[in-house]
Structure formats: structure tokens, C-alpha cells
mmCIF file of C-alpha atoms in Angstrom:
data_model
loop_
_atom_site.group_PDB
_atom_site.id
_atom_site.type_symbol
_atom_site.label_atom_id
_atom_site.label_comp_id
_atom_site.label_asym_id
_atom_site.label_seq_id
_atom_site.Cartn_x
_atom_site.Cartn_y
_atom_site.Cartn_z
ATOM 1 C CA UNK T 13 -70.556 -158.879 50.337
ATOM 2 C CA UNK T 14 -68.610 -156.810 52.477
ATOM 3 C CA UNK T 15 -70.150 -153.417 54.168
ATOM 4 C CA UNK T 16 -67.835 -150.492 55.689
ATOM 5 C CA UNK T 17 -69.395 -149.440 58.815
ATOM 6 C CA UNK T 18 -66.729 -146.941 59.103
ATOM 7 C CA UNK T 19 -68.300 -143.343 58.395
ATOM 8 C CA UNK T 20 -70.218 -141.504 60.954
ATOM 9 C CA UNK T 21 -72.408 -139.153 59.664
ATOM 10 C CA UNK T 22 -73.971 -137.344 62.607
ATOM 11 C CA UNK T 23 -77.456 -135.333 61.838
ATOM 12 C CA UNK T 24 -77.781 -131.771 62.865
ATOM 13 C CA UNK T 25 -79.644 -130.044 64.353
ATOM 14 C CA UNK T 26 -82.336 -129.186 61.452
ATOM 15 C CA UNK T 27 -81.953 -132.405 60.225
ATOM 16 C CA UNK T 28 -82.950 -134.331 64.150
ATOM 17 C CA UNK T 29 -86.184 -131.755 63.870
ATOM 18 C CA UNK T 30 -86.928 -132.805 60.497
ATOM 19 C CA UNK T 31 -86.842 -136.499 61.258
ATOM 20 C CA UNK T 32 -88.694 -136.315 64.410
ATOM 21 C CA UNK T 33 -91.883 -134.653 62.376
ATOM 22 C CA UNK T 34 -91.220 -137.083 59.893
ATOM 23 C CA UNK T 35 -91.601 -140.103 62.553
ATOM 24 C CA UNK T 36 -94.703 -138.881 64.335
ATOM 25 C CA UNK T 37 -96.475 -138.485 60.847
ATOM 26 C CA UNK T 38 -95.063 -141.519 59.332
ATOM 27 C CA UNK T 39 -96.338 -143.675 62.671
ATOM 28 C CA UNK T 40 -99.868 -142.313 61.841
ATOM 29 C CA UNK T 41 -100.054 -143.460 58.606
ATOM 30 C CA UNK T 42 -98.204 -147.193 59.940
ATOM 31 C CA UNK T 43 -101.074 -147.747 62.420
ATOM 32 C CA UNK T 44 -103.187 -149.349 59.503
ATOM 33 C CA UNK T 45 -102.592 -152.860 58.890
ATOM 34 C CA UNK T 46 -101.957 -153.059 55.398
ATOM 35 C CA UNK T 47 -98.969 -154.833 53.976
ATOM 36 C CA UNK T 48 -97.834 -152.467 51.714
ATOM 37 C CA UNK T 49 -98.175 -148.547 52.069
ATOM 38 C CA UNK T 50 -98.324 -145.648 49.344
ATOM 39 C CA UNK T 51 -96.399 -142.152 49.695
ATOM 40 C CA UNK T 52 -95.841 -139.735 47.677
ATOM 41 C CA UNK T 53 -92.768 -137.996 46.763
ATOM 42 C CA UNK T 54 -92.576 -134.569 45.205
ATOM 43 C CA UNK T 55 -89.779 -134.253 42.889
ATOM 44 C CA UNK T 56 -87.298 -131.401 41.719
ATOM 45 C CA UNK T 57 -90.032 -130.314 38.492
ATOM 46 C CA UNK T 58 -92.887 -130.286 41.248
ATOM 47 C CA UNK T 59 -94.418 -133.158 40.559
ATOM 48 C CA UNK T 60 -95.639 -135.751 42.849
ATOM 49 C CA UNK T 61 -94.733 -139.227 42.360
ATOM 50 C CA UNK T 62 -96.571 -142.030 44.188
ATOM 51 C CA UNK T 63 -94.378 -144.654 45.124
ATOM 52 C CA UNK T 64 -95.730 -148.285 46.748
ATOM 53 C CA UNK T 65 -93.404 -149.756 49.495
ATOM 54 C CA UNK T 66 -93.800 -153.028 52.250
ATOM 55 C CA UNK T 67 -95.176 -151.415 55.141
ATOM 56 C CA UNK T 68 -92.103 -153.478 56.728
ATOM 57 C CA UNK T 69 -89.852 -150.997 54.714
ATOM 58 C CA UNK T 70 -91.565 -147.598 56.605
ATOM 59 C CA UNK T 71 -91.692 -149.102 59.623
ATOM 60 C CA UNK T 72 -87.821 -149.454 59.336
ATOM 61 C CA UNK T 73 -87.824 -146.015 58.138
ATOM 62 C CA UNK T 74 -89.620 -144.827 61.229
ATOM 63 C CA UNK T 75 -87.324 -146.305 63.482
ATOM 64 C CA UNK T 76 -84.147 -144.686 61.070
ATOM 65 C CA UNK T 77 -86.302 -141.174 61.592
ATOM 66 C CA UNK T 78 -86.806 -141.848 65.332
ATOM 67 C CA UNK T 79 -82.510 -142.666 65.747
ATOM 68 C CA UNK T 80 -81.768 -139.261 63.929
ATOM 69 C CA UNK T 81 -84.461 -137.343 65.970
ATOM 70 C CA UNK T 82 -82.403 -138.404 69.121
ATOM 71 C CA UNK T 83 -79.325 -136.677 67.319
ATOM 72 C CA UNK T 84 -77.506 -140.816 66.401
ATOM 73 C CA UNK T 85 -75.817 -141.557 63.124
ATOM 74 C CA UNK T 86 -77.523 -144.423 61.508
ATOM 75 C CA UNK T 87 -76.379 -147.251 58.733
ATOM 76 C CA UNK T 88 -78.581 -150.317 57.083
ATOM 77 C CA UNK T 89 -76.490 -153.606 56.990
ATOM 78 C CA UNK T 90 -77.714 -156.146 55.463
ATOM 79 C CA UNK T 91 -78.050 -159.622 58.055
ATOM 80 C CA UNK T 92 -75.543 -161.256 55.449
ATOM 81 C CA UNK T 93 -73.207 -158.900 55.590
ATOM 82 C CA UNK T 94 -69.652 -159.601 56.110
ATOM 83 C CA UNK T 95 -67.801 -157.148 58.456
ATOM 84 C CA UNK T 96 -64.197 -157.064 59.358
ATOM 85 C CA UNK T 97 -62.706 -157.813 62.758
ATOM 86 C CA UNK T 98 -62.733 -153.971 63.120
ATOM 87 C CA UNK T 99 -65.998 -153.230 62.292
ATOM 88 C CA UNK T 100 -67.219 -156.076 64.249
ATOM 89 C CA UNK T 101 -65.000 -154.648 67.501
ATOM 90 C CA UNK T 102 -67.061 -151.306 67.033
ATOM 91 C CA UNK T 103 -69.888 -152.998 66.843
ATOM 92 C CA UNK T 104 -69.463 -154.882 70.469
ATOM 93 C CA UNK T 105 -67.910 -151.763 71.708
ATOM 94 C CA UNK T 106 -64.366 -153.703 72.275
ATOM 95 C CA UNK T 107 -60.836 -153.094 70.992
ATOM 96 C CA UNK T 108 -59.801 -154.925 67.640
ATOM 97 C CA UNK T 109 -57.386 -157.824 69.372
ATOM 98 C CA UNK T 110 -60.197 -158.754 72.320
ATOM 99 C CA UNK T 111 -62.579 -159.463 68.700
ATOM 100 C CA UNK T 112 -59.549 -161.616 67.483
ATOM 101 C CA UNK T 113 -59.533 -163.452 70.485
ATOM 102 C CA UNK T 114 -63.092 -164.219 70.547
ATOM 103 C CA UNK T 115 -63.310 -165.208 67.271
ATOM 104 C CA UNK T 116 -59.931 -167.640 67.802
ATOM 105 C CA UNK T 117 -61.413 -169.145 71.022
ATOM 106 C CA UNK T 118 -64.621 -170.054 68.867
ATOM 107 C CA UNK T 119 -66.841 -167.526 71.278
ATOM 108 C CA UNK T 120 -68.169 -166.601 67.034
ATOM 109 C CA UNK T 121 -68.265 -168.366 63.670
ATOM 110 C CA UNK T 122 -65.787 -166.633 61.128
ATOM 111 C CA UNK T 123 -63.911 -167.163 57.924
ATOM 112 C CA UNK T 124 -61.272 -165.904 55.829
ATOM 113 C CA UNK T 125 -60.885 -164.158 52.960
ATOM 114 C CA UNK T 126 -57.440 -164.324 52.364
ATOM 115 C CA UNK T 127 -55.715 -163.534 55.407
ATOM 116 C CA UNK T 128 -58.252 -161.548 56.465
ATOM 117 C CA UNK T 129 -61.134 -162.528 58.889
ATOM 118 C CA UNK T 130 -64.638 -161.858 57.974
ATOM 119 C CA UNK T 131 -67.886 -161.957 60.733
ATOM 120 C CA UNK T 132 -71.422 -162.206 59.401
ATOM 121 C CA UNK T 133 -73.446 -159.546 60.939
ATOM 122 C CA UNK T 134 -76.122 -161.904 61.941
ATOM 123 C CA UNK T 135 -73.833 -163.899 63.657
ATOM 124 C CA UNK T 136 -72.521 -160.797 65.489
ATOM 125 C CA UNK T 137 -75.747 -159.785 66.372
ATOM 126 C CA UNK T 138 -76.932 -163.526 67.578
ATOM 127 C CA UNK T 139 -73.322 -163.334 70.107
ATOM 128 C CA UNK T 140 -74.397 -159.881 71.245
ATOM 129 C CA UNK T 141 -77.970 -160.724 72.193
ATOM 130 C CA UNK T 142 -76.366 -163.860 73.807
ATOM 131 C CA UNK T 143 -74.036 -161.756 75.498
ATOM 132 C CA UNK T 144 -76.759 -159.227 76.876
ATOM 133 C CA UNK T 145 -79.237 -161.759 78.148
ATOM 134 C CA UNK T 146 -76.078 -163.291 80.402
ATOM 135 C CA UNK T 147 -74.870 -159.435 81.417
ATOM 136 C CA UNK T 148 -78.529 -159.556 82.413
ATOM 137 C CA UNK T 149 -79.302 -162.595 84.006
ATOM 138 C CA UNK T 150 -76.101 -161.804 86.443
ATOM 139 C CA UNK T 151 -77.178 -158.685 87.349
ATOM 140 C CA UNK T 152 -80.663 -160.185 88.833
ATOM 141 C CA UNK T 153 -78.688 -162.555 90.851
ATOM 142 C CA UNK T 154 -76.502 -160.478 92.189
ATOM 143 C CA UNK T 155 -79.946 -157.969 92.661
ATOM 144 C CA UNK T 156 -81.259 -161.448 94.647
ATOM 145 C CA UNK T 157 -78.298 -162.243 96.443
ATOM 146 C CA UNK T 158 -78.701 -158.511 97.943
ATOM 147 C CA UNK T 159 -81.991 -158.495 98.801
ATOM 148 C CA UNK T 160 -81.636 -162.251 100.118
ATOM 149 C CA UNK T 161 -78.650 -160.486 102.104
ATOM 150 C CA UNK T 162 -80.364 -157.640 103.456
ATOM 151 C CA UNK T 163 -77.945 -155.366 101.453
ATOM 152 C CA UNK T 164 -80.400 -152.954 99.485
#
């Protein structure tokens, strides 16, 4: 399955408001513990129609509300989801040939579809958090090496 991350569909303004009342009252109905939550829905001939969802599902939704509240484009992908080398690059925030590289010095699992390379999203993700949790652990030793220094 392949996924285009490519459109960016900003929310306006009405549309942050919206969301943000939409979060605070969906988190008040999410602090019960059951596993599966009812809403209603009220359609186009005025009726309402209940629907029954995973809780899981509007918790996800209430974190989709919160992202458009702060004014951020947001898109589902699947954790099996296949992305290309571009979509992957936006994805780390790098440029198309440094995700090439990476995924040629074995830095992330790919295959090919053809001639083209294909990155699961999980795997992406896993290489990410990786990569954050070094950026991180660096910056508290050189945060040590300061203070052990006498340079803050």
C-alpha cells in the first residue's frame, strides 16, 4: 500500500477555533474508561445518528483536533504504509539524496518496487525516534561537560 503524503491542507482560521472546542469537549467525554465511546452525528435531514467507535479511535481524533487548533495540517498513515524516498525525506526533514544515502548505507530497511525504493512508515518512525534519543543524549553530555567545565 502506498500513501502520498504530498498535500498540505492547512486549517483556517474558523476551522483551528472549531477544532479547539471540539478537543476540550471531546477530552471530557474521553476521561471515562470505557473501551468504546458513543457520539452522535446529526445529519443533512436533521437527524441524529448514534454512531459507536474504540475510545482509541477519539482519542486519536482529539489529538487530530488539538494539531488543527494549533493552526498544523494533519494526515493518518497507516504504520504499514509504504512511502517513497521523497515522502520519507519530508518526513525526517532532509533533502531527497541524504534519504538515498541512508537507506544505501543500511542506516533503514527498504525495498523496491521496480526501480523505485519504498520505506515502511514504521520503520521510518523507529529510525527517527532512534535518531532523537541520540540528538538527545549528546546534548546532555555536552550540557555535563559544561557544567563539569565551569562553562554555564
Amino acid at each position: 500500500m502506498t500513501t502520498s503524503l504530498t498535500a498540505l491542507d492547512l486549517p483556517d482560521a474558523r476551522e483551528s477555533e472549531l477544532a479547539q472546542r471540539g478537543q476540550q469537549e471531546l477530552a471530557a467525554f474521553l476521561s471515562t474508561k470505557f473501551e468504546t465511546q458513543r457520539i452522535a452525528i446529526v445529519g443533512d435531514d436533521n437527524q441524529t445518528h448514534t454512531i459507536e467507535l474504540p475510545a482509541r479511535a477519539l482519542s486519536m481524533l482529539r489529538d487530530i483536533l488539538g494539531e488543527l487548533a494549533a493552526g498544523n495540517a494533519v494526515q493518518v498513515v497507516p504504520v504499514h504504509a509504504e512511502l517513497t524516498t521523497q515522502e520519507a525525506a519530508n518526513m525526517l526533514n532532509v533533502s531527497r539524496p541524504h534519504m538515498v544515502k541512508l537507506l544505501e548505507d543500511g542506516k533503514l530497511p527498504f525495498h523496491k518496487t521496480g526501480r523505485h525504493r519504498r520505506v515502511l512508515f514504521a520503520d521510518l518512525m523507529e529510525y527517527k525516534q532512534k535518531r532523537e534519543h541520540e540528538s538527545l543524549e549528546a546534548m546532555q553530555a555536552l550540557a555535563d561537560q559544561a557544567q563539569d567545565t565551569g562553562m554555564y
